[in-house]
Amino acid sequence: MLVSAEDMLKKAKAGKYAVGQFNINNLEWTKSILLTAQELNSPVILGVSEGAGKYMTGFKTVAAMVDAMVDSLGITVPVALHLDHGSYEGAKACIEAGFSSIMFDGSHYPIEENVAKTKELVAICKEKGLSLEAEVGSIGGEEDGVIGAGECADPDECKAVADLGVTMLAAGIGNIHGKYPENWAGLSFETLDAIQQKTGDMPLVLHGGTGIPEDMIKKAISLGVAKINVNTECQLSFAAATRKYIEEGKDLEGKGFDPRKLLAPGAEAIKATVKEKMELFGSVGKA
Ligand code: 13P
């Protein structure tokens, strides 16, 4: 059964660790992430961007696939199925489709409009027992064509959104989706600290988890981050393993072209990446 992310994040916050959100794109990714979470006895959040949802033929397909897979693989650790960077319409579609957790990214609206739309979604999610993530201050880089400049959020705006009763808050602290540029200034811990001071116990979310140095990840967790999103790193490890398999000519040997064999090294590589991240985030054994 899919669960809201509320309990797992409250526990993570109290225990000073973070739950990983790993984005899914297809059946293989979903299976690799679920099996790793179960093996490591870790809670997990499966993230679905609107683009990935479309690719998988719609949110209903995704919800049905994940729900059935949790059951058929005998997964007993807590699993939340979460819309990543949802639009207002996308949020409503995922609530309808059976997602257990929603991110409404209203960071590109003026703060008043972000507050109004988030408030409406808080009421719907509360009624249905779903967790809701809001965003203040856009996360840099490009994700599914949505481009953000990587600003630092205003702590007072963060408080205004946190006070609406959201479950978790993504606040820009200089983080960027995708690979970090050579001249990246690093995370602004000053901003993170100021946001947490204003928002009390609110679990904070760190997007752009790929490529952030380990010491920064640990410091961010110590300052209140309870959820960390990883997408690009799984894509990179999947692509590298697949390329190696093809370059070695394994697809031309025996029945190596069988899609189940062709995708297997990439699926194994995702397992290794997820394991490494769960160990770094401290969520192993916390299910
Ligand atoms: P990366 O792709 O940089 O790992 O970021 C993922 C993310 O934040 C999804 O919302």
PDB file of C-alpha atoms and ligand atoms in Angstrom:
ATOM      1  CA  MET A   1       0.000   0.000   0.000  1.00  0.00           C
ATOM      2  CA  LEU A   2       1.200   3.498  -0.786  1.00  0.00           C
ATOM      3  CA  VAL A   3       1.469   5.861   2.155  1.00  0.00           C
ATOM      4  CA  SER A   4       1.627   9.612   2.683  1.00  0.00           C
ATOM      5  CA  ALA A   5       5.153  10.899   3.293  1.00  0.00           C
ATOM      6  CA  GLU A   6       4.126  12.664   6.507  1.00  0.00           C
ATOM      7  CA  ASP A   7       5.091   9.992   9.046  1.00  0.00           C
ATOM      8  CA  MET A   8       8.378   9.077   7.385  1.00  0.00           C
ATOM      9  CA  LEU A   9       9.422  12.729   7.270  1.00  0.00           C
ATOM     10  CA  LYS A  10       8.449  13.406  10.887  1.00  0.00           C
ATOM     11  CA  LYS A  11      10.580  10.424  11.920  1.00  0.00           C
ATOM     12  CA  ALA A  12      13.453  11.542   9.698  1.00  0.00           C
ATOM     13  CA  LYS A  13      13.330  15.016  11.172  1.00  0.00           C
ATOM     14  CA  ALA A  14      13.349  13.674  14.731  1.00  0.00           C
ATOM     15  CA  GLY A  15      16.095  11.147  13.936  1.00  0.00           C
ATOM     16  CA  LYS A  16      18.276  13.631  11.989  1.00  0.00           C
ATOM     17  CA  TYR A  17      18.383  11.741   8.709  1.00  0.00           C
ATOM     18  CA  ALA A  18      16.749  12.295   5.318  1.00  0.00           C
ATOM     19  CA  VAL A  19      14.438  10.155   3.197  1.00  0.00           C
ATOM     20  CA  GLY A  20      15.487   9.911  -0.449  1.00  0.00           C
ATOM     21  CA  GLN A  21      13.141  10.795  -3.275  1.00  0.00           C
ATOM     22  CA  PHE A  22      14.199   8.927  -6.388  1.00  0.00           C
ATOM     23  CA  ASN A  23      12.502   9.790  -9.660  1.00  0.00           C
ATOM     24  CA  ILE A  24      11.059   7.028 -11.806  1.00  0.00           C
ATOM     25  CA  ASN A  25      10.763   6.836 -15.577  1.00  0.00           C
ATOM     26  CA  ASN A  26       9.721   3.289 -16.282  1.00  0.00           C
ATOM     27  CA  LEU A  27       9.139  -0.173 -14.820  1.00  0.00           C
ATOM     28  CA  GLU A  28      12.842  -1.023 -14.457  1.00  0.00           C
ATOM     29  CA  TRP A  29      13.655   2.096 -12.430  1.00  0.00           C
ATOM     30  CA  THR A  30      10.660   1.570 -10.178  1.00  0.00           C
ATOM     31  CA  LYS A  31      11.586  -2.070  -9.551  1.00  0.00           C
ATOM     32  CA  SER A  32      15.243  -1.248  -8.796  1.00  0.00           C
ATOM     33  CA  ILE A  33      14.353   1.495  -6.316  1.00  0.00           C
ATOM     34  CA  LEU A  34      11.674  -0.548  -4.527  1.00  0.00           C
ATOM     35  CA  LEU A  35      13.909  -3.630  -4.206  1.00  0.00           C
ATOM     36  CA  THR A  36      16.784  -1.547  -2.825  1.00  0.00           C
ATOM     37  CA  ALA A  37      14.559   0.186  -0.273  1.00  0.00           C
ATOM     38  CA  GLN A  38      13.262  -3.202   0.879  1.00  0.00           C
ATOM     39  CA  GLU A  39      16.747  -4.748   1.040  1.00  0.00           C
ATOM     40  CA  LEU A  40      18.024  -1.820   3.129  1.00  0.00           C
ATOM     41  CA  ASN A  41      14.844  -1.537   5.207  1.00  0.00           C
ATOM     42  CA  SER A  42      14.556   2.124   4.280  1.00  0.00           C
ATOM     43  CA  PRO A  43      11.483   4.289   3.674  1.00  0.00           C
ATOM     44  CA  VAL A  44      11.402   5.679   0.144  1.00  0.00           C
ATOM     45  CA  ILE A  45       9.639   8.292  -1.965  1.00  0.00           C
ATOM     46  CA  LEU A  46       9.148   7.660  -5.679  1.00  0.00           C
ATOM     47  CA  GLY A  47       9.089  10.959  -7.565  1.00  0.00           C
ATOM     48  CA  VAL A  48       7.207  11.394 -10.840  1.00  0.00           C
ATOM     49  CA  SER A  49       7.650  14.569 -12.877  1.00  0.00           C
ATOM     50  CA  GLU A  50       4.828  15.636 -15.168  1.00  0.00           C
ATOM     51  CA  GLY A  51       7.024  14.723 -18.151  1.00  0.00           C
ATOM     52  CA  ALA A  52       7.739  11.247 -16.782  1.00  0.00           C
ATOM     53  CA  GLY A  53       4.035  10.829 -16.083  1.00  0.00           C
ATOM     54  CA  LYS A  54       3.220  11.626 -19.719  1.00  0.00           C
ATOM     55  CA  TYR A  55       5.991   9.294 -20.912  1.00  0.00           C
ATOM     56  CA  MET A  56       4.469   6.452 -18.896  1.00  0.00           C
ATOM     57  CA  THR A  57       1.096   7.208 -20.586  1.00  0.00           C
ATOM     58  CA  GLY A  58      -0.442   9.116 -17.681  1.00  0.00           C
ATOM     59  CA  PHE A  59      -0.639   9.363 -13.894  1.00  0.00           C
ATOM     60  CA  LYS A  60      -3.282   6.645 -13.662  1.00  0.00           C
ATOM     61  CA  THR A  61      -0.943   4.131 -15.315  1.00  0.00           C
ATOM     62  CA  VAL A  62       1.866   5.141 -12.964  1.00  0.00           C
ATOM     63  CA  ALA A  63      -0.288   4.831  -9.826  1.00  0.00           C
ATOM     64  CA  ALA A  64      -1.648   1.443 -10.922  1.00  0.00           C
ATOM     65  CA  MET A  65       1.828   0.137 -11.808  1.00  0.00           C
ATOM     66  CA  VAL A  66       3.475   1.274  -8.577  1.00  0.00           C
ATOM     67  CA  ASP A  67       0.622   0.101  -6.391  1.00  0.00           C
ATOM     68  CA  ALA A  68       0.610  -3.349  -8.011  1.00  0.00           C
ATOM     69  CA  MET A  69       4.414  -3.613  -7.951  1.00  0.00           C
ATOM     70  CA  VAL A  70       4.606  -2.851  -4.217  1.00  0.00           C
ATOM     71  CA  ASP A  71       2.162  -5.690  -3.728  1.00  0.00           C
ATOM     72  CA  SER A  72       3.680  -8.241  -6.114  1.00  0.00           C
ATOM     73  CA  LEU A  73       7.265  -7.646  -4.923  1.00  0.00           C
ATOM     74  CA  GLY A  74       6.138  -7.996  -1.303  1.00  0.00           C
ATOM     75  CA  ILE A  75       7.455  -4.545  -0.368  1.00  0.00           C
ATOM     76  CA  THR A  76       6.768  -3.808   3.304  1.00  0.00           C
ATOM     77  CA  VAL A  77       8.803  -0.615   3.835  1.00  0.00           C
ATOM     78  CA  PRO A  78       6.846   2.668   3.595  1.00  0.00           C
ATOM     79  CA  VAL A  79       6.550   3.849  -0.024  1.00  0.00           C
ATOM     80  CA  ALA A  80       5.104   7.230  -1.037  1.00  0.00           C
ATOM     81  CA  LEU A  81       4.222   7.952  -4.665  1.00  0.00           C
ATOM     82  CA  HIS A  82       4.900  11.653  -5.097  1.00  0.00           C
ATOM     83  CA  LEU A  83       4.232  14.139  -7.900  1.00  0.00           C
ATOM     84  CA  ASP A  84       7.464  16.103  -8.470  1.00  0.00           C
ATOM     85  CA  HIS A  85       7.219  19.824  -9.369  1.00  0.00           C
ATOM     86  CA  GLY A  86       3.509  19.595 -10.101  1.00  0.00           C
ATOM     87  CA  SER A  87       1.478  22.330 -11.721  1.00  0.00           C
ATOM     88  CA  TYR A  88      -1.870  23.191 -10.164  1.00  0.00           C
ATOM     89  CA  GLU A  89      -3.676  21.040 -12.777  1.00  0.00           C
ATOM     90  CA  GLY A  90      -1.106  18.237 -12.472  1.00  0.00           C
ATOM     91  CA  ALA A  91      -1.579  18.190  -8.690  1.00  0.00           C
ATOM     92  CA  LYS A  92      -5.324  17.738  -9.101  1.00  0.00           C
ATOM     93  CA  ALA A  93      -4.833  14.994 -11.707  1.00  0.00           C
ATOM     94  CA  CYS A  94      -2.474  13.051  -9.401  1.00  0.00           C
ATOM     95  CA  ILE A  95      -4.832  13.349  -6.441  1.00  0.00           C
ATOM     96  CA  GLU A  96      -7.507  11.865  -8.701  1.00  0.00           C
ATOM     97  CA  ALA A  97      -5.167   9.138 -10.008  1.00  0.00           C
ATOM     98  CA  GLY A  98      -4.276   7.780  -6.547  1.00  0.00           C
ATOM     99  CA  PHE A  99      -0.878   9.323  -5.737  1.00  0.00           C
ATOM    100  CA  SER A 100      -0.168   9.391  -1.995  1.00  0.00           C
ATOM    101  CA  SER A 101       1.873  12.590  -2.016  1.00  0.00           C
ATOM    102  CA  ILE A 102       1.880  15.788  -4.076  1.00  0.00           C
ATOM    103  CA  MET A 103       4.314  18.566  -4.776  1.00  0.00           C
ATOM    104  CA  PHE A 104       2.744  21.785  -5.926  1.00  0.00           C
ATOM    105  CA  ASP A 105       5.458  24.033  -7.300  1.00  0.00           C
ATOM    106  CA  GLY A 106       4.025  27.519  -7.217  1.00  0.00           C
ATOM    107  CA  SER A 107       7.457  29.145  -6.927  1.00  0.00           C
ATOM    108  CA  HIS A 108       7.107  30.867 -10.312  1.00  0.00           C
ATOM    109  CA  TYR A 109       3.889  32.650  -9.248  1.00  0.00           C
ATOM    110  CA  PRO A 110       3.876  35.888  -7.249  1.00  0.00           C
ATOM    111  CA  ILE A 111       3.927  34.866  -3.560  1.00  0.00           C
ATOM    112  CA  GLU A 112       0.229  35.803  -3.040  1.00  0.00           C
ATOM    113  CA  GLU A 113      -0.838  33.442  -5.825  1.00  0.00           C
ATOM    114  CA  ASN A 114       1.513  30.701  -4.618  1.00  0.00           C
ATOM    115  CA  VAL A 115      -0.062  31.040  -1.144  1.00  0.00           C
ATOM    116  CA  ALA A 116      -3.647  30.998  -2.474  1.00  0.00           C
ATOM    117  CA  LYS A 117      -3.165  27.914  -4.665  1.00  0.00           C
ATOM    118  CA  THR A 118      -1.113  26.061  -2.035  1.00  0.00           C
ATOM    119  CA  LYS A 119      -3.825  26.799   0.549  1.00  0.00           C
ATOM    120  CA  GLU A 120      -6.496  25.246  -1.613  1.00  0.00           C
ATOM    121  CA  LEU A 121      -4.378  22.130  -2.189  1.00  0.00           C
ATOM    122  CA  VAL A 122      -3.572  21.840   1.543  1.00  0.00           C
ATOM    123  CA  ALA A 123      -7.305  21.516   2.242  1.00  0.00           C
ATOM    124  CA  ILE A 124      -7.814  18.841  -0.433  1.00  0.00           C
ATOM    125  CA  CYS A 125      -4.731  16.834   0.604  1.00  0.00           C
ATOM    126  CA  LYS A 126      -5.643  16.995   4.304  1.00  0.00           C
ATOM    127  CA  GLU A 127      -9.099  15.670   3.580  1.00  0.00           C
ATOM    128  CA  LYS A 128      -7.689  12.754   1.581  1.00  0.00           C
ATOM    129  CA  GLY A 129      -4.752  11.998   3.910  1.00  0.00           C
ATOM    130  CA  LEU A 130      -2.075  12.906   1.343  1.00  0.00           C
ATOM    131  CA  SER A 131       1.164  14.737   2.035  1.00  0.00           C
ATOM    132  CA  LEU A 132       1.830  18.041   0.268  1.00  0.00           C
ATOM    133  CA  GLU A 133       5.143  19.665  -0.605  1.00  0.00           C
ATOM    134  CA  ALA A 134       5.242  23.362  -1.483  1.00  0.00           C
ATOM    135  CA  GLU A 135       8.083  25.350  -3.011  1.00  0.00           C
ATOM    136  CA  VAL A 136       9.366  28.851  -2.361  1.00  0.00           C
ATOM    137  CA  GLY A 137      12.271  30.325  -4.303  1.00  0.00           C
ATOM    138  CA  SER A 138      12.896  28.444  -7.506  1.00  0.00           C
ATOM    139  CA  ILE A 139      15.435  25.636  -7.748  1.00  0.00           C
ATOM    140  CA  GLY A 140      18.040  26.290 -10.426  1.00  0.00           C
ATOM    141  CA  GLY A 141      18.700  24.383 -13.623  1.00  0.00           C
ATOM    142  CA  GLU A 142      16.317  22.707 -15.995  1.00  0.00           C
ATOM    143  CA  GLU A 143      13.945  19.881 -15.287  1.00  0.00           C
ATOM    144  CA  ASP A 144      11.466  18.721 -17.897  1.00  0.00           C
ATOM    145  CA  GLY A 145      11.749  22.076 -19.640  1.00  0.00           C
ATOM    146  CA  VAL A 146      11.046  24.042 -16.458  1.00  0.00           C
ATOM    147  CA  ILE A 147      13.972  26.388 -15.930  1.00  0.00           C
ATOM    148  CA  GLY A 148      14.735  27.990 -12.574  1.00  0.00           C
ATOM    149  CA  ALA A 149      17.548  30.411 -11.758  1.00  0.00           C
ATOM    150  CA  GLY A 150      18.607  28.871  -8.422  1.00  0.00           C
ATOM    151  CA  GLU A 151      17.653  31.679  -6.103  1.00  0.00           C
ATOM    152  CA  CYS A 152      17.706  31.700  -2.329  1.00  0.00           C
ATOM    153  CA  ALA A 153      14.214  31.721  -0.830  1.00  0.00           C
ATOM    154  CA  ASP A 154      13.007  34.527   1.413  1.00  0.00           C
ATOM    155  CA  PRO A 155      12.605  33.071   4.935  1.00  0.00           C
ATOM    156  CA  ASP A 156       9.484  35.187   5.601  1.00  0.00           C
ATOM    157  CA  GLU A 157       7.833  33.868   2.431  1.00  0.00           C
ATOM    158  CA  CYS A 158       8.804  30.353   3.547  1.00  0.00           C
ATOM    159  CA  LYS A 159       7.053  30.956   6.863  1.00  0.00           C
ATOM    160  CA  ALA A 160       3.931  32.231   5.093  1.00  0.00           C
ATOM    161  CA  VAL A 161       3.733  29.014   3.040  1.00  0.00           C
ATOM    162  CA  ALA A 162       4.735  26.690   5.905  1.00  0.00           C
ATOM    163  CA  ASP A 163       1.981  28.201   8.081  1.00  0.00           C
ATOM    164  CA  LEU A 164      -0.630  27.040   5.555  1.00  0.00           C
ATOM    165  CA  GLY A 165      -0.172  23.503   6.906  1.00  0.00           C
ATOM    166  CA  VAL A 166       1.924  21.902   4.171  1.00  0.00           C
ATOM    167  CA  THR A 167       3.733  18.662   5.105  1.00  0.00           C
ATOM    168  CA  MET A 168       7.148  19.693   3.784  1.00  0.00           C
ATOM    169  CA  LEU A 169       8.755  22.686   2.187  1.00  0.00           C
ATOM    170  CA  ALA A 170      11.229  22.924  -0.699  1.00  0.00           C
ATOM    171  CA  ALA A 171      13.117  26.181  -0.410  1.00  0.00           C
ATOM    172  CA  GLY A 172      15.789  27.339  -2.821  1.00  0.00           C
ATOM    173  CA  ILE A 173      19.178  27.620  -1.102  1.00  0.00           C
ATOM    174  CA  GLY A 174      21.340  27.875  -4.220  1.00  0.00           C
ATOM    175  CA  ASN A 175      20.670  24.263  -5.287  1.00  0.00           C
ATOM    176  CA  ILE A 176      20.340  23.337  -8.947  1.00  0.00           C
ATOM    177  CA  HIS A 177      18.809  20.391 -10.831  1.00  0.00           C
ATOM    178  CA  GLY A 178      21.211  18.384 -12.979  1.00  0.00           C
ATOM    179  CA  LYS A 179      24.992  18.721 -12.939  1.00  0.00           C
ATOM    180  CA  TYR A 180      26.481  21.591 -10.926  1.00  0.00           C
ATOM    181  CA  PRO A 181      28.654  24.031 -12.891  1.00  0.00           C
ATOM    182  CA  GLU A 182      32.375  24.322 -12.014  1.00  0.00           C
ATOM    183  CA  ASN A 183      31.829  27.774 -10.524  1.00  0.00           C
ATOM    184  CA  TRP A 184      28.836  26.802  -8.335  1.00  0.00           C
ATOM    185  CA  ALA A 185      28.860  28.800  -5.091  1.00  0.00           C
ATOM    186  CA  GLY A 186      27.594  25.879  -2.969  1.00  0.00           C
ATOM    187  CA  LEU A 187      24.536  25.686  -0.720  1.00  0.00           C
ATOM    188  CA  SER A 188      23.646  28.732   1.350  1.00  0.00           C
ATOM    189  CA  PHE A 189      23.563  27.321   4.879  1.00  0.00           C
ATOM    190  CA  GLU A 190      22.836  30.780   6.190  1.00  0.00           C
ATOM    191  CA  THR A 191      19.579  30.798   4.207  1.00  0.00           C
ATOM    192  CA  LEU A 192      18.753  27.224   5.251  1.00  0.00           C
ATOM    193  CA  ASP A 193      19.285  28.063   8.907  1.00  0.00           C
ATOM    194  CA  ALA A 194      17.182  31.236   8.672  1.00  0.00           C
ATOM    195  CA  ILE A 195      14.353  29.312   6.955  1.00  0.00           C
ATOM    196  CA  GLN A 196      14.332  26.591   9.581  1.00  0.00           C
ATOM    197  CA  GLN A 197      14.369  29.158  12.409  1.00  0.00           C
ATOM    198  CA  LYS A 198      11.226  30.730  10.926  1.00  0.00           C
ATOM    199  CA  THR A 199       9.440  27.478  10.111  1.00  0.00           C
ATOM    200  CA  GLY A 200      10.030  25.550  13.347  1.00  0.00           C
ATOM    201  CA  ASP A 201       9.698  21.794  12.848  1.00  0.00           C
ATOM    202  CA  MET A 202       8.785  21.905   9.165  1.00  0.00           C
ATOM    203  CA  PRO A 203      10.665  19.144   7.252  1.00  0.00           C
ATOM    204  CA  LEU A 204      12.704  20.887   4.553  1.00  0.00           C
ATOM    205  CA  VAL A 205      13.347  19.384   1.133  1.00  0.00           C
ATOM    206  CA  LEU A 206      16.614  19.599  -0.788  1.00  0.00           C
ATOM    207  CA  HIS A 207      16.152  19.329  -4.543  1.00  0.00           C
ATOM    208  CA  GLY A 208      19.011  18.794  -6.972  1.00  0.00           C
ATOM    209  CA  GLY A 209      20.622  16.042  -4.870  1.00  0.00           C
ATOM    210  CA  THR A 210      22.953  14.988  -7.694  1.00  0.00           C
ATOM    211  CA  GLY A 211      26.529  16.163  -7.282  1.00  0.00           C
ATOM    212  CA  ILE A 212      26.251  17.931  -3.916  1.00  0.00           C
ATOM    213  CA  PRO A 213      29.398  17.095  -1.926  1.00  0.00           C
ATOM    214  CA  GLU A 214      28.854  14.670   0.974  1.00  0.00           C
ATOM    215  CA  ASP A 215      29.825  17.137   3.687  1.00  0.00           C
ATOM    216  CA  MET A 216      27.235  19.637   2.386  1.00  0.00           C
ATOM    217  CA  ILE A 217      24.545  16.925   2.362  1.00  0.00           C
ATOM    218  CA  LYS A 218      25.345  16.045   5.978  1.00  0.00           C
ATOM    219  CA  LYS A 219      25.348  19.674   7.056  1.00  0.00           C
ATOM    220  CA  ALA A 220      22.014  20.285   5.291  1.00  0.00           C
ATOM    221  CA  ILE A 221      20.498  17.319   7.173  1.00  0.00           C
ATOM    222  CA  SER A 222      21.860  18.642  10.467  1.00  0.00           C
ATOM    223  CA  LEU A 223      20.146  21.986   9.738  1.00  0.00           C
ATOM    224  CA  GLY A 224      16.697  20.513   9.068  1.00  0.00           C
ATOM    225  CA  VAL A 225      16.595  18.850   5.629  1.00  0.00           C
ATOM    226  CA  ALA A 226      14.509  15.659   5.915  1.00  0.00           C
ATOM    227  CA  LYS A 227      13.984  14.789   2.224  1.00  0.00           C
ATOM    228  CA  ILE A 228      16.535  14.844  -0.591  1.00  0.00           C
ATOM    229  CA  ASN A 229      15.637  14.451  -4.265  1.00  0.00           C
ATOM    230  CA  VAL A 230      17.860  12.520  -6.665  1.00  0.00           C
ATOM    231  CA  ASN A 231      17.200  12.096 -10.358  1.00  0.00           C
ATOM    232  CA  THR A 232      20.157  12.915 -12.627  1.00  0.00           C
ATOM    233  CA  GLU A 233      22.552  10.608 -10.786  1.00  0.00           C
ATOM    234  CA  CYS A 234      20.327   7.588 -11.495  1.00  0.00           C
ATOM    235  CA  GLN A 235      20.095   8.679 -15.137  1.00  0.00           C
ATOM    236  CA  LEU A 236      23.881   8.959 -15.399  1.00  0.00           C
ATOM    237  CA  SER A 237      24.574   5.568 -13.813  1.00  0.00           C
ATOM    238  CA  PHE A 238      21.860   3.936 -15.939  1.00  0.00           C
ATOM    239  CA  ALA A 239      23.294   5.447 -19.136  1.00  0.00           C
ATOM    240  CA  ALA A 240      26.907   4.526 -18.286  1.00  0.00           C
ATOM    241  CA  ALA A 241      26.054   0.888 -17.535  1.00  0.00           C
ATOM    242  CA  THR A 242      23.963   0.569 -20.690  1.00  0.00           C
ATOM    243  CA  ARG A 243      26.721   2.144 -22.820  1.00  0.00           C
ATOM    244  CA  LYS A 244      29.337  -0.225 -21.378  1.00  0.00           C
ATOM    245  CA  TYR A 245      27.160  -3.262 -22.150  1.00  0.00           C
ATOM    246  CA  ILE A 246      26.722  -2.140 -25.762  1.00  0.00           C
ATOM    247  CA  GLU A 247      30.358  -1.073 -26.235  1.00  0.00           C
ATOM    248  CA  GLU A 248      31.457  -4.496 -25.055  1.00  0.00           C
ATOM    249  CA  GLY A 249      29.239  -5.954 -27.775  1.00  0.00           C
ATOM    250  CA  LYS A 250      27.181  -7.923 -25.272  1.00  0.00           C
ATOM    251  CA  ASP A 251      23.976  -6.976 -27.098  1.00  0.00           C
ATOM    252  CA  LEU A 252      25.326  -8.896 -30.085  1.00  0.00           C
ATOM    253  CA  GLU A 253      26.229 -12.032 -28.141  1.00  0.00           C
ATOM    254  CA  GLY A 254      23.734 -14.851 -27.575  1.00  0.00           C
ATOM    255  CA  LYS A 255      20.368 -13.278 -26.747  1.00  0.00           C
ATOM    256  CA  GLY A 256      21.953 -10.095 -25.403  1.00  0.00           C
ATOM    257  CA  PHE A 257      19.578  -7.963 -27.443  1.00  0.00           C
ATOM    258  CA  ASP A 258      16.627  -9.235 -25.388  1.00  0.00           C
ATOM    259  CA  PRO A 259      15.312  -6.024 -23.725  1.00  0.00           C
ATOM    260  CA  ARG A 260      15.306  -7.774 -20.362  1.00  0.00           C
ATOM    261  CA  LYS A 261      19.043  -8.431 -20.745  1.00  0.00           C
ATOM    262  CA  LEU A 262      19.796  -5.104 -22.418  1.00  0.00           C
ATOM    263  CA  LEU A 263      18.244  -3.099 -19.573  1.00  0.00           C
ATOM    264  CA  ALA A 264      19.581  -5.285 -16.749  1.00  0.00           C
ATOM    265  CA  PRO A 265      23.000  -3.586 -16.256  1.00  0.00           C
ATOM    266  CA  GLY A 266      21.313  -0.165 -16.071  1.00  0.00           C
ATOM    267  CA  ALA A 267      18.783  -1.470 -13.566  1.00  0.00           C
ATOM    268  CA  GLU A 268      21.607  -2.873 -11.409  1.00  0.00           C
ATOM    269  CA  ALA A 269      23.466   0.460 -11.648  1.00  0.00           C
ATOM    270  CA  ILE A 270      20.385   2.295 -10.335  1.00  0.00           C
ATOM    271  CA  LYS A 271      20.276  -0.093  -7.366  1.00  0.00           C
ATOM    272  CA  ALA A 272      23.890   0.774  -6.531  1.00  0.00           C
ATOM    273  CA  THR A 273      23.230   4.534  -6.798  1.00  0.00           C
ATOM    274  CA  VAL A 274      20.122   4.330  -4.610  1.00  0.00           C
ATOM    275  CA  LYS A 275      22.003   2.251  -2.009  1.00  0.00           C
ATOM    276  CA  GLU A 276      24.853   4.758  -1.889  1.00  0.00           C
ATOM    277  CA  LYS A 277      22.407   7.645  -1.398  1.00  0.00           C
ATOM    278  CA  MET A 278      20.326   5.897   1.275  1.00  0.00           C
ATOM    279  CA  GLU A 279      23.529   5.189   3.211  1.00  0.00           C
ATOM    280  CA  LEU A 280      24.639   8.815   2.879  1.00  0.00           C
ATOM    281  CA  PHE A 281      21.218  10.175   3.869  1.00  0.00           C
ATOM    282  CA  GLY A 282      21.108   7.855   6.907  1.00  0.00           C
ATOM    283  CA  SER A 283      17.742   6.233   6.103  1.00  0.00           C
ATOM    284  CA  VAL A 284      19.005   2.615   6.093  1.00  0.00           C
ATOM    285  CA  GLY A 285      17.212   0.510   8.730  1.00  0.00           C
ATOM    286  CA  LYS A 286      14.718   3.296   9.459  1.00  0.00           C
ATOM    287  CA  ALA A 287      11.600   1.737   7.883  1.00  0.00           C
TER     288      ALA A 287
HETATM  289  P1  13P B   1      18.779  16.074  -9.689  1.00  0.00           P
HETATM  290  O1  13P B   1      18.305  15.667 -11.033  1.00  0.00           O
HETATM  291  O2  13P B   1      19.771  17.162  -9.730  1.00  0.00           O
HETATM  292  O3  13P B   1      19.260  14.894  -8.892  1.00  0.00           O
HETATM  293  O4  13P B   1      17.524  16.688  -8.903  1.00  0.00           O
HETATM  294  C1  13P B   1      16.374  15.920  -8.738  1.00  0.00           C
HETATM  295  C2  13P B   1      15.252  16.718  -8.186  1.00  0.00           C
HETATM  296  O5  13P B   1      15.428  17.663  -7.452  1.00  0.00           O
HETATM  297  C3  13P B   1      13.891  16.325  -8.554  1.00  0.00           C
HETATM  298  O6  13P B   1      12.941  17.220  -8.104  1.00  0.00           O
END
